[in-house]
Tab-separated table of C-alpha atoms in Angstrom:
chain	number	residue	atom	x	y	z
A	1109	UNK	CA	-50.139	72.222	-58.256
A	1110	UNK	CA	-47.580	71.437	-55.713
A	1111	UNK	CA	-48.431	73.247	-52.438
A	1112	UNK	CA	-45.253	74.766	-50.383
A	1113	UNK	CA	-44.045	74.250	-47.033
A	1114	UNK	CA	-45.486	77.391	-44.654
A	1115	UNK	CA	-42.259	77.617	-42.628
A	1116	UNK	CA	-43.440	80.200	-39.395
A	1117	UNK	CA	-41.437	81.476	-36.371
A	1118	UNK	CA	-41.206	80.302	-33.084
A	1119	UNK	CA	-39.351	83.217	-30.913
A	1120	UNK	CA	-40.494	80.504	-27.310
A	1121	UNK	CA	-42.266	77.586	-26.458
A	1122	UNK	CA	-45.631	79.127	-26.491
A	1123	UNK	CA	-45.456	80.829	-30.083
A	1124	UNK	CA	-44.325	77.372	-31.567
A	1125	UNK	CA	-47.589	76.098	-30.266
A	1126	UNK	CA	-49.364	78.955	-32.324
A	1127	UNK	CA	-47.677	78.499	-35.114
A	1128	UNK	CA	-48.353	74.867	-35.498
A	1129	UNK	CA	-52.114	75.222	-34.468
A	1130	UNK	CA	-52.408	78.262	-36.706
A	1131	UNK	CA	-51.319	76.266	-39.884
A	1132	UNK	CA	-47.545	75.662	-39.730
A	1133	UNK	CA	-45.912	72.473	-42.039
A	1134	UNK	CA	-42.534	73.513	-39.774
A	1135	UNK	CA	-41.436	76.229	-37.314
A	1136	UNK	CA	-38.017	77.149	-36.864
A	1137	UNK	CA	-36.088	78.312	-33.881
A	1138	UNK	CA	-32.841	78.697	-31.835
A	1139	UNK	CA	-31.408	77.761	-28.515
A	1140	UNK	CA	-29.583	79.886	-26.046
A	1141	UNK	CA	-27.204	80.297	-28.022
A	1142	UNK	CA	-25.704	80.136	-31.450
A	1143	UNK	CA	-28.841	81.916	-33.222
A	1144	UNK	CA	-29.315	85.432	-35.280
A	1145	UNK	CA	-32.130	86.406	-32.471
A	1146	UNK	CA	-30.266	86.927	-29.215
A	1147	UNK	CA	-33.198	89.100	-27.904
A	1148	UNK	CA	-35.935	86.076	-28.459
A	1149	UNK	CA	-36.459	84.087	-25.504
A	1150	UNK	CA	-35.532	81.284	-27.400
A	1151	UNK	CA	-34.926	77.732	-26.123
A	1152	UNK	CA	-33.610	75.954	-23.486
A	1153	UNK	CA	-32.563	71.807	-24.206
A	1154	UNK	CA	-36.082	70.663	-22.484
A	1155	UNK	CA	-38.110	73.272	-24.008
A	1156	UNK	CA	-36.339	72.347	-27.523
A	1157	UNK	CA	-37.660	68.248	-26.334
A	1158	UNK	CA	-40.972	69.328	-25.797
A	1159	UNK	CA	-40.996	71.099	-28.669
A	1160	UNK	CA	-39.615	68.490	-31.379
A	1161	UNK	CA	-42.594	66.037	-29.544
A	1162	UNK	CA	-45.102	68.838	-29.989
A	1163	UNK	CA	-44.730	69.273	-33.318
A	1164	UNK	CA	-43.478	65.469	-34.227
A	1165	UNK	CA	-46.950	64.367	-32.818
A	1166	UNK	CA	-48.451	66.780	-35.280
A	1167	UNK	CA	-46.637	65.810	-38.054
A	1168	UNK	CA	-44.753	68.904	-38.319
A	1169	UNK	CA	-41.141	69.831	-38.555
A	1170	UNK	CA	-38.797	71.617	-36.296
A	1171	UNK	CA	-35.492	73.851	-37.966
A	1172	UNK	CA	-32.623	74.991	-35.364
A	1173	UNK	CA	-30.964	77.947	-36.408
A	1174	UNK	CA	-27.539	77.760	-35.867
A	1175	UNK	CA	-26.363	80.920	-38.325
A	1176	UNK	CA	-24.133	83.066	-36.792
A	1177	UNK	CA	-20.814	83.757	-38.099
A	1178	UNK	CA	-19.043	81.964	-35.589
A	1179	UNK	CA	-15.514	83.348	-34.303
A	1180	UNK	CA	-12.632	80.987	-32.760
A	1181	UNK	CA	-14.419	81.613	-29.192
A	1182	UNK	CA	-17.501	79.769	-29.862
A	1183	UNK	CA	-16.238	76.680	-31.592
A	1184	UNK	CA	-15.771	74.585	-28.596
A	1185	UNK	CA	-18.664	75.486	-26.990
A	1186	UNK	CA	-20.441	74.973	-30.519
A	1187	UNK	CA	-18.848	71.381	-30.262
A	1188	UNK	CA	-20.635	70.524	-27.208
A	1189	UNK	CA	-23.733	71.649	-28.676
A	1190	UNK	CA	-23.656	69.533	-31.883
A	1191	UNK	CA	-23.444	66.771	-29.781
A	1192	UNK	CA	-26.551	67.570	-27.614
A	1193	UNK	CA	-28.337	67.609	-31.238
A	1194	UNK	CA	-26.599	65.042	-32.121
A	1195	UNK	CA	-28.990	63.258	-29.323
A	1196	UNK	CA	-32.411	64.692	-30.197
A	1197	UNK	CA	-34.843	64.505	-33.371
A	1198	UNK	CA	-34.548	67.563	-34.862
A	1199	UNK	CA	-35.690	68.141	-38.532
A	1200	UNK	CA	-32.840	70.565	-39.803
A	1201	UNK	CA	-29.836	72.578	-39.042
A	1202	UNK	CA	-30.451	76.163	-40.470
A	1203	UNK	CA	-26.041	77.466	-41.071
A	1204	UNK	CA	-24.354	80.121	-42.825
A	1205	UNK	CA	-20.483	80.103	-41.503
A	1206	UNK	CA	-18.740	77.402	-43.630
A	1207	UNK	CA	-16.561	76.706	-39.964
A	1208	UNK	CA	-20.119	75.824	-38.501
A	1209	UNK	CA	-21.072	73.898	-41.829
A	1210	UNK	CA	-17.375	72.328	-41.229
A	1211	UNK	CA	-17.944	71.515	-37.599
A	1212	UNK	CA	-21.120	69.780	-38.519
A	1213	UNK	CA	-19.559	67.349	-40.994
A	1214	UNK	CA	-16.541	66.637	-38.788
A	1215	UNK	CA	-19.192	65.886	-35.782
A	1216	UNK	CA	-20.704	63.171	-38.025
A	1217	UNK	CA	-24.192	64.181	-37.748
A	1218	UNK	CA	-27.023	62.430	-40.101
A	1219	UNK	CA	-29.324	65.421	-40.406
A	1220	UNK	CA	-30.619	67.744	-43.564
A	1221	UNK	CA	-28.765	71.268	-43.429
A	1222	UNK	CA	-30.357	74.570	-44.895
A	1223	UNK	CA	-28.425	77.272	-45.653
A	1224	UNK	CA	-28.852	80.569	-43.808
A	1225	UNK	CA	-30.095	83.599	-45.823
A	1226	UNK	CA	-27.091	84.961	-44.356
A	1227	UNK	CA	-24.983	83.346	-46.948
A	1228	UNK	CA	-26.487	85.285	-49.396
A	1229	UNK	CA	-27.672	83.103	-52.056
A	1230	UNK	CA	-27.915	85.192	-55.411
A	1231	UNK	CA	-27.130	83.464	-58.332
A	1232	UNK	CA	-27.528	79.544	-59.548
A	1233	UNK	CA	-24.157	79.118	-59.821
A	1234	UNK	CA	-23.671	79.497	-56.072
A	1235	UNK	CA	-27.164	77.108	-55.751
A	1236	UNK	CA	-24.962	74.264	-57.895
A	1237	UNK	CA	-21.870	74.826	-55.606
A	1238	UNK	CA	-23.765	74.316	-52.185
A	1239	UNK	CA	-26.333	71.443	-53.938
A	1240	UNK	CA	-22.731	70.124	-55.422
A	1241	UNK	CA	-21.720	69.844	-51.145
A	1242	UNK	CA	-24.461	67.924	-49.838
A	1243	UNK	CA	-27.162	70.762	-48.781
A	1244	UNK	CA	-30.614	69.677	-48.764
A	1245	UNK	CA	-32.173	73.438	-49.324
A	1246	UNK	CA	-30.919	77.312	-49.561
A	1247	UNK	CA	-32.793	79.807	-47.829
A	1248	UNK	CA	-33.007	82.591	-50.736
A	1249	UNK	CA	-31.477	86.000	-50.107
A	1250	UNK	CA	-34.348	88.787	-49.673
A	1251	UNK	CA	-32.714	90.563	-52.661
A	1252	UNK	CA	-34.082	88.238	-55.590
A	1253	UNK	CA	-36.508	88.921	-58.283
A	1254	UNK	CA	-39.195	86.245	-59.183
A	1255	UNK	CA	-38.080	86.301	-62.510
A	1256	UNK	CA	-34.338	85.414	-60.357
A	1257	UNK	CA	-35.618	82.263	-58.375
A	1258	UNK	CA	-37.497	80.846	-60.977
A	1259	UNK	CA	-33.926	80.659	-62.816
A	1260	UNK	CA	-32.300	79.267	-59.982
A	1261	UNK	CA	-34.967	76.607	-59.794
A	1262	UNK	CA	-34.484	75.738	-63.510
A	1263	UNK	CA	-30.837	75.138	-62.912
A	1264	UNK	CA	-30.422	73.370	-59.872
A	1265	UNK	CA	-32.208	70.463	-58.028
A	1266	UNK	CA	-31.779	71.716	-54.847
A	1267	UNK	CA	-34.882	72.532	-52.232
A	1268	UNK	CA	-35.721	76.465	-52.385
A	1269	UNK	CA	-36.887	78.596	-49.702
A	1270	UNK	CA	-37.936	82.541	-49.670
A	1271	UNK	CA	-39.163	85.431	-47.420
A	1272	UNK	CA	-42.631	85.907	-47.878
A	1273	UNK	CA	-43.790	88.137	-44.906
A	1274	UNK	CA	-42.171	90.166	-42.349
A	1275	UNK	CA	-39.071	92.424	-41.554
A	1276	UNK	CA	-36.756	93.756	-44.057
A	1277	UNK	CA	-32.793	94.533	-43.569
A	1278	UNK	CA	-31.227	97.169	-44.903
A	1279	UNK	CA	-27.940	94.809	-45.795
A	1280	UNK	CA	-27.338	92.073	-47.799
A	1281	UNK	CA	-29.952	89.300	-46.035
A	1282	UNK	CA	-28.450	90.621	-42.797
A	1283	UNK	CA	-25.003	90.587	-43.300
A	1284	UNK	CA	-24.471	93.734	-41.471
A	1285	UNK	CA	-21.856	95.908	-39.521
A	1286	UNK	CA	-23.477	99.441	-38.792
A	1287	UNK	CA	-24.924	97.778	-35.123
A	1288	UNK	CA	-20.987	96.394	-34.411
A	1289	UNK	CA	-19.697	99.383	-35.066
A	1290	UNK	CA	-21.845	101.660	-33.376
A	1291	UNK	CA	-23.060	99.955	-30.337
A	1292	UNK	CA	-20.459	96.861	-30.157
A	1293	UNK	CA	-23.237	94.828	-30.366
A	1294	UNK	CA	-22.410	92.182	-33.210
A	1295	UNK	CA	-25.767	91.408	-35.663
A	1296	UNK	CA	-23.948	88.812	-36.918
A	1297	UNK	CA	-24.087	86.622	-33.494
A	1298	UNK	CA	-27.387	87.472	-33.171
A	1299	UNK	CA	-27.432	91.085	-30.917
A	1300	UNK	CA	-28.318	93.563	-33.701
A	1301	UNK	CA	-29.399	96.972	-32.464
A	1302	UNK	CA	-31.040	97.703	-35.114
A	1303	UNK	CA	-29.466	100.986	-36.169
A	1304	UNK	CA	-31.169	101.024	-39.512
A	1305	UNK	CA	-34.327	102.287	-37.698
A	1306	UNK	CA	-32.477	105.274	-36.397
A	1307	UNK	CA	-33.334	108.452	-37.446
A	1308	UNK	CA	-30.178	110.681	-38.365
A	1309	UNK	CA	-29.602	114.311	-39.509
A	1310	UNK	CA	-26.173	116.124	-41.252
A	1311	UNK	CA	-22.795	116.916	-39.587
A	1312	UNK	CA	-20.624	119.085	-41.468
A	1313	UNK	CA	-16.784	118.442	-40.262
A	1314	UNK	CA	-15.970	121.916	-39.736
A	1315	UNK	CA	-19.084	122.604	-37.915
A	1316	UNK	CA	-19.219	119.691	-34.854
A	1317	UNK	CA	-22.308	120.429	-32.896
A	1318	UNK	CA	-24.684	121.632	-35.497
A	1319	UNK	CA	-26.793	119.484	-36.801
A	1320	UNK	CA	-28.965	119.370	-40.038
A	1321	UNK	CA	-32.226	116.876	-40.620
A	1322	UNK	CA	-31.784	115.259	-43.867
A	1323	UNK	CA	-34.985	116.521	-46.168
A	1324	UNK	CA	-36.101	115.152	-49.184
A	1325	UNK	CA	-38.647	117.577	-51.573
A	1326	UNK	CA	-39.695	119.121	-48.568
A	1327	UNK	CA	-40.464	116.027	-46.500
A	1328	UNK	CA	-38.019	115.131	-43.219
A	1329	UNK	CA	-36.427	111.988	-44.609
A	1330	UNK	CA	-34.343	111.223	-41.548
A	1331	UNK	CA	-34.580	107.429	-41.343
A	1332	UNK	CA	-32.830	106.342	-44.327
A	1333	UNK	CA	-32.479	103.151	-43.920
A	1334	UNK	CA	-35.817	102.036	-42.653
A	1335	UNK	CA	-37.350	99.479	-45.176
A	1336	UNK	CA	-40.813	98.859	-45.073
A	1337	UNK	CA	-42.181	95.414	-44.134
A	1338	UNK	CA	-42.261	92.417	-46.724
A	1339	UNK	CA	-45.708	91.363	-48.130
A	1340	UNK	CA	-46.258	89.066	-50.989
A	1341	UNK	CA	-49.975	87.649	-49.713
A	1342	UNK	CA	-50.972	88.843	-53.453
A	1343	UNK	CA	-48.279	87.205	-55.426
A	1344	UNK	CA	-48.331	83.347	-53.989
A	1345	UNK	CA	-49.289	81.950	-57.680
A	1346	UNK	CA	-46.318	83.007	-59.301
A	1347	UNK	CA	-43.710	82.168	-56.313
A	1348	UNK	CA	-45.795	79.078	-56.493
A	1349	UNK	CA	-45.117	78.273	-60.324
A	1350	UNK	CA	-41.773	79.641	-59.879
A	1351	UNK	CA	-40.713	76.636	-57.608
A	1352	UNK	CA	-40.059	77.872	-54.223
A	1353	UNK	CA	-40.484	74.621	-51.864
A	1354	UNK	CA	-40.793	76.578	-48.634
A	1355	UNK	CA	-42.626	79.850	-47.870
A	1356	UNK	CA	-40.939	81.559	-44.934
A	1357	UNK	CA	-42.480	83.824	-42.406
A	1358	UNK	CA	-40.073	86.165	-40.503
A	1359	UNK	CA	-40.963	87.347	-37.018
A	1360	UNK	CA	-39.122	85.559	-33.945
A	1361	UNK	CA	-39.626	88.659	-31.884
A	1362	UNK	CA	-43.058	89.198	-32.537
A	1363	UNK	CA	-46.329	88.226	-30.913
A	1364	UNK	CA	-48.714	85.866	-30.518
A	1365	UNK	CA	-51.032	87.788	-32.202
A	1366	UNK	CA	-48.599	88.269	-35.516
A	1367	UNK	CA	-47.679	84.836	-35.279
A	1368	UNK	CA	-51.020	83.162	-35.374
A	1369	UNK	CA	-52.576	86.034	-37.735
A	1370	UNK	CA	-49.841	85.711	-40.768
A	1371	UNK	CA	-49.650	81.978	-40.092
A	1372	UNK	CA	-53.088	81.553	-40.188
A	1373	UNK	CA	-53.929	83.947	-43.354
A	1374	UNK	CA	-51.050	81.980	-45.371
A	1375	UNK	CA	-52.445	79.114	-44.412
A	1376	UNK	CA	-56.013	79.426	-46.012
A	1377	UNK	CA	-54.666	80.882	-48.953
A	1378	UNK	CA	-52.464	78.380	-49.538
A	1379	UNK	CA	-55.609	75.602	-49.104
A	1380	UNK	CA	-57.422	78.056	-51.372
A	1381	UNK	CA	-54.979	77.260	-53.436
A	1382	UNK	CA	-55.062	73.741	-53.431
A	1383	UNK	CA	-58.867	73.786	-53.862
A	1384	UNK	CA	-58.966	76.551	-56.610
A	1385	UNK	CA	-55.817	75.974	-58.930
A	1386	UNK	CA	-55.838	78.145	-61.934
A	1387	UNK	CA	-59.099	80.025	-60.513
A	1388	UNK	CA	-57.803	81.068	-57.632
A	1389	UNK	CA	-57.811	85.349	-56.644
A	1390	UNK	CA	-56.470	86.025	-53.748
A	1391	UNK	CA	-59.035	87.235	-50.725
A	1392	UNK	CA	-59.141	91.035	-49.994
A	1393	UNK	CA	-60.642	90.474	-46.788
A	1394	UNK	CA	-58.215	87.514	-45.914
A	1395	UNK	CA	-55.440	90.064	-46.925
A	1396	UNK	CA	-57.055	92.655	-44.290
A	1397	UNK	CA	-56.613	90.341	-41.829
A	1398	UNK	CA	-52.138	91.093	-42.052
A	1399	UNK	CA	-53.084	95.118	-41.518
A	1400	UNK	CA	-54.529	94.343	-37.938
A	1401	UNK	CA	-51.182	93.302	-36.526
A	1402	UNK	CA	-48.296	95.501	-35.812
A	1403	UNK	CA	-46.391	96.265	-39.277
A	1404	UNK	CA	-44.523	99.062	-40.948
A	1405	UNK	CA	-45.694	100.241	-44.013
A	1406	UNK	CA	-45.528	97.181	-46.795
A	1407	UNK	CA	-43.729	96.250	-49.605
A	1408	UNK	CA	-42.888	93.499	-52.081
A	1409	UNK	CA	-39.227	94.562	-51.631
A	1410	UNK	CA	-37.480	92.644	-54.845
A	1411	UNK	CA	-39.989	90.427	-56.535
A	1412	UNK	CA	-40.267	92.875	-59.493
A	1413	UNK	CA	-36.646	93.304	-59.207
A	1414	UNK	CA	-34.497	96.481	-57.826
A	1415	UNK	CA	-36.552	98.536	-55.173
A	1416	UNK	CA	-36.878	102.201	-55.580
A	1417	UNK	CA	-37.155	105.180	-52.796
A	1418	UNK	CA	-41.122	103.565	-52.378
A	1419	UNK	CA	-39.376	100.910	-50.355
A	1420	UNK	CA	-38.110	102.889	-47.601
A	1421	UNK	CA	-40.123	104.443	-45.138
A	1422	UNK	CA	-37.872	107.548	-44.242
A	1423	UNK	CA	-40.484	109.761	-42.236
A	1424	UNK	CA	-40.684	107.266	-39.082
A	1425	UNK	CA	-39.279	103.791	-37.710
A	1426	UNK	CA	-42.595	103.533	-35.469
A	1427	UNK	CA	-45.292	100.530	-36.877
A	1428	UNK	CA	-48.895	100.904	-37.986
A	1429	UNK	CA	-51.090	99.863	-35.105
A	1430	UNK	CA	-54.982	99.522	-35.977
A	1431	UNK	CA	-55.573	96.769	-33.310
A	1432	UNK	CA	-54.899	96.433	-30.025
A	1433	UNK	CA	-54.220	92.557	-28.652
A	1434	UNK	CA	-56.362	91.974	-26.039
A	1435	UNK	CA	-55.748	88.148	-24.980
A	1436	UNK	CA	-55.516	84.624	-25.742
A	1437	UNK	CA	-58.080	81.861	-25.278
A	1438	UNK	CA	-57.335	79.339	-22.575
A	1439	UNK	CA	-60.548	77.045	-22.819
A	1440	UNK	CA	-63.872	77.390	-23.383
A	1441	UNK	CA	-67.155	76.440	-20.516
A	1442	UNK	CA	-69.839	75.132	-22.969
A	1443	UNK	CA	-72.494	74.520	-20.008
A	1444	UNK	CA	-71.712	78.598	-19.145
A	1445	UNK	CA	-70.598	79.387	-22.862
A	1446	UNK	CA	-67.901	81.241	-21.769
A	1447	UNK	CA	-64.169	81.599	-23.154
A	1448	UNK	CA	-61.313	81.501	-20.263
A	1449	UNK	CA	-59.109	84.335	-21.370
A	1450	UNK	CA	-55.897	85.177	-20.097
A	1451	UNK	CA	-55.121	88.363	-20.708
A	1452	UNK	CA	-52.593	90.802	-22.161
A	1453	UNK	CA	-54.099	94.158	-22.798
A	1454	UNK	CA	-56.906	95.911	-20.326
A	1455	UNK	CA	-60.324	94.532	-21.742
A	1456	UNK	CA	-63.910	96.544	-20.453
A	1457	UNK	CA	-67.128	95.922	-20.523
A	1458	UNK	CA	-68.889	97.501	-23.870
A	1459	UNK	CA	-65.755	96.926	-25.994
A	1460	UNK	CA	-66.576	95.223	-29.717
A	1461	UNK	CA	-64.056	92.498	-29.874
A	1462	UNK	CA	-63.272	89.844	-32.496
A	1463	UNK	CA	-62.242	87.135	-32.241
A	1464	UNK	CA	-59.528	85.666	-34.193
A	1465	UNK	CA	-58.840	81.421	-34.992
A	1466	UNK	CA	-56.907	79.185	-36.850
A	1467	UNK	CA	-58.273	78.577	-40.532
A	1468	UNK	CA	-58.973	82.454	-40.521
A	1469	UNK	CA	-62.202	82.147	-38.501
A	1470	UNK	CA	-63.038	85.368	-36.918
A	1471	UNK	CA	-66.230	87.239	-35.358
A	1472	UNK	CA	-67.271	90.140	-33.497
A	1473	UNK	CA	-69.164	90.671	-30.087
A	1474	UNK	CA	-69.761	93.071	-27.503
A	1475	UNK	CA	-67.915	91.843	-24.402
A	1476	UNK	CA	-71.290	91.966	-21.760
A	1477	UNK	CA	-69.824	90.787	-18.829
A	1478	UNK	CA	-66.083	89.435	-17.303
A	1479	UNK	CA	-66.042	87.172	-14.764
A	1480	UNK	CA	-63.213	86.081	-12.493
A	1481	UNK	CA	-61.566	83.084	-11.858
A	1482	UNK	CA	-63.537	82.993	-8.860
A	1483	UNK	CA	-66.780	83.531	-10.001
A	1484	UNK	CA	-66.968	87.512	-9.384
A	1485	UNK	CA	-68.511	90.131	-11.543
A	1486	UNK	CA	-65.745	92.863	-12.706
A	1487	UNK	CA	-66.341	95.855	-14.870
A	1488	UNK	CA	-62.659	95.956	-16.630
A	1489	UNK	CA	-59.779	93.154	-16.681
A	1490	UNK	CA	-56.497	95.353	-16.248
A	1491	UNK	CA	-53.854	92.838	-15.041
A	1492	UNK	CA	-51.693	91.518	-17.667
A	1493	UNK	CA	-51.746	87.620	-17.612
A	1494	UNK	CA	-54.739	87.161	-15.312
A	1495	UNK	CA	-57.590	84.579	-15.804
A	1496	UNK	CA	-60.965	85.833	-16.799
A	1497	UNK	CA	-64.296	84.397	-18.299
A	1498	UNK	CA	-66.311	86.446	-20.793
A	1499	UNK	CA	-69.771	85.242	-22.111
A	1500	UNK	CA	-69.218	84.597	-26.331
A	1501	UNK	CA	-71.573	84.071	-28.924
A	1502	UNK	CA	-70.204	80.908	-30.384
A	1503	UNK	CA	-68.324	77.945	-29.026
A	1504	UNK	CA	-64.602	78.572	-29.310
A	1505	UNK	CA	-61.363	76.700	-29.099
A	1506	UNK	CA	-58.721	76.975	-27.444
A	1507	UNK	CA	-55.822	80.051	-28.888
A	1508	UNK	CA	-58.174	82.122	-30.289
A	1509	UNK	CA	-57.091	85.110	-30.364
A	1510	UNK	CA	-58.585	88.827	-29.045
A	1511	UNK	CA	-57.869	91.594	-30.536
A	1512	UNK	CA	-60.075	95.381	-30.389
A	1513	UNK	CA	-60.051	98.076	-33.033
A	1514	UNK	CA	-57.495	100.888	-31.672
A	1515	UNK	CA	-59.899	103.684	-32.283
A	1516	UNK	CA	-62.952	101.620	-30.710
A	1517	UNK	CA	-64.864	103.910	-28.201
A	1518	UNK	CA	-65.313	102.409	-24.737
């Protein structure tokens, strides 16, 4: 059984890292510019270097989005910045504007091009046409069926990539206007708002000021447009069989802690896999792991084909938070056996904490003491980003991370 590409996000520097420790065959990100996640902190030319040699060294891969839908005012800076690539060793050029796509060829660059979701990949007619041009893969609109891409994979020769885990849009594989119109704020360069997580109520026209919530059998169904979050941990066999070269993790904007968690959990079942062929069942308790992050309600979206109301979550935008991320491991003392934590979220003494590593590894403990940088004895670590040291009961590695049940009892 051929074994995918696990394709993660890297929203900085730092979360590349993750990714590629957690698991990651390739990562893909943006630059200041010319990406679908304005909001991401993204990458500046030297962080892009050091990135490229972090992962090359690793034998990993690095994608650069460059799928916006470009207008006339960004071509010439767009220019400039095809020939900065032109000059480093990146892996792939993620488009979706044919004028980018355009610019690319007319630049001369030697380098593999993968077509945007954006472009909204459907059919395998539209797969021949873009294989016909020269692309190496096509990034599979959200809005296919299994039964869909397996088609497309019959017909055409061309690399194959789909959504496995993460956010869902409303619109066509993002193609959307509601945050333009609006706010001004164009989703199509990259600075959505997100109005599809609003929550709305009725206006009758001859009644302006009075206002109706939107109920549905009873229940307020004011967010209308708010899908629930893309799952398919339980379905990897079939995608598998179906031919899908790539598995793609969405999620610039989230943590560390989502990062290395879904990287990490489709890692080892992937591996499992490898080991188990025909035999294998996916892992309830690996699965569990993808509830202790941040996540709306989930859903396999299209793989059985068209959604129905069950895909929407139209009672609230907010996520499901079980777990709280603590930290991150910075080191570990083996002589003291302590972890060097920096940390994100207040951490006390008497909290049960687990522990969370690449290859799924995770434990529990009572956190006994935390010690400063300096040596002294404190009864809670409060400051966001600080250095600590707290006693474990195991040797640990570096990016481990800590997370503590949300309804844990200090």
């Amino acid at each position: 059984m051929k074994i995918p590409e696990l394709l993660a996000p890297a929203g900085n520097l730092e979360k590349l890292k993750i990714a590629i420790d957690y698991g990651a065959d390739a990562v893909y990100c943006a630059g200041k510019s010319f990406g679908l996640r304005a909001k991401a902190d993204n990458f500046t030319k030297e962080e892009l270097e050091l990135a490229i040699d972090y992962a090359h060294q690793r034998g990993k891969k690095v994608y650069l989005t460059l799928n916006i839908i470009a207008h006339n005012s960004d071509l010439d800076k767009l220019r400039d910045y095809l020939d900065y690539i032109d000059s480093i060793d990146i892996d792939a050029l993620i488009v979706s504007d044919p004028g980018v796509l355009y610019l690319i060829r007319e630049a001369g660059l030697d380098i593999d091009i993968h077509l945007s979701t954006q472009a909204n990949t459907v059919n395998w007619a539209s797969a021949k046409f873009w294989e016909d041009y020269g692309l190496e893969r096509l990034i599979l609109a959200r809005e296919l069926s299994i039964a869909e891409i397996n088609e497309i994979n019959e017909k055409t020769d061309i690399e194959l990539e789909t959504f496995v885990h993460g956010a869902m849009c409303i619109s066509y594989s993002g193609r959307c206007l509601l945050s333009n119109y609006m706010t001004g704020r164009d989703a199509n360069r990259g600075n959505c708002a997100q109005p599809c997580r609003w929550e709305y109520n009725l206006v009758e026209n001859n009644r302006p000021g009075q206002f109706w919530e939107i109920d549905d059998d009873g229940d307020r169904g004011s967010y209308i447009m708010n899908s629930k979050d893309l799952n398919l941990f339980n379905y990897l066999p079939a995608i598998i069989n179906a031919g899908v070269d790539s598995l793609k993790i969405e999620g610039r904007m989230k943590s560390l802690n989502y990062v290395a968690t879904v990287t990490s959990v489709y890692r080892k079942a992937l591996d499992n896999i490898l080991v188990e062929g025909e035999k294998y069942q996916a892992d309830p308790e690996l699965a569990n792991h993808l509830n202790k992050i941040s996540h709306r309600p989930y859903t396999t979206g299209f793989y059985d084909g068209q959604p129905g109301k069950d895909g929407q979550n139209y009672s609230s935008s907010s996520y499901i938070r079980k777990y709280r991320y603590l930290g991150i491991v910075k080191g570990y003392l083996p002589e003291l056996g302590q972890a060097i934590v920096q940390v994100k979220n207040k951490i006390n003494i008497g909290d049960n904490i687990e522990f969370f590593g690449p290859g799924a590894d995770c434990f529990e403990q009572k956190v006994t003491n935390i010690y400063s940088n300096d040596g002294e004895e404190l009864d809670v670590a409060n400051h966001p980003e600080s250095i600590v040291k707290i006693p474990v009961s195991k040797e640990i590695s570096e990016n481990y991370i800590i997370r503590r049940h949300e309804n844990e009892e200090n």
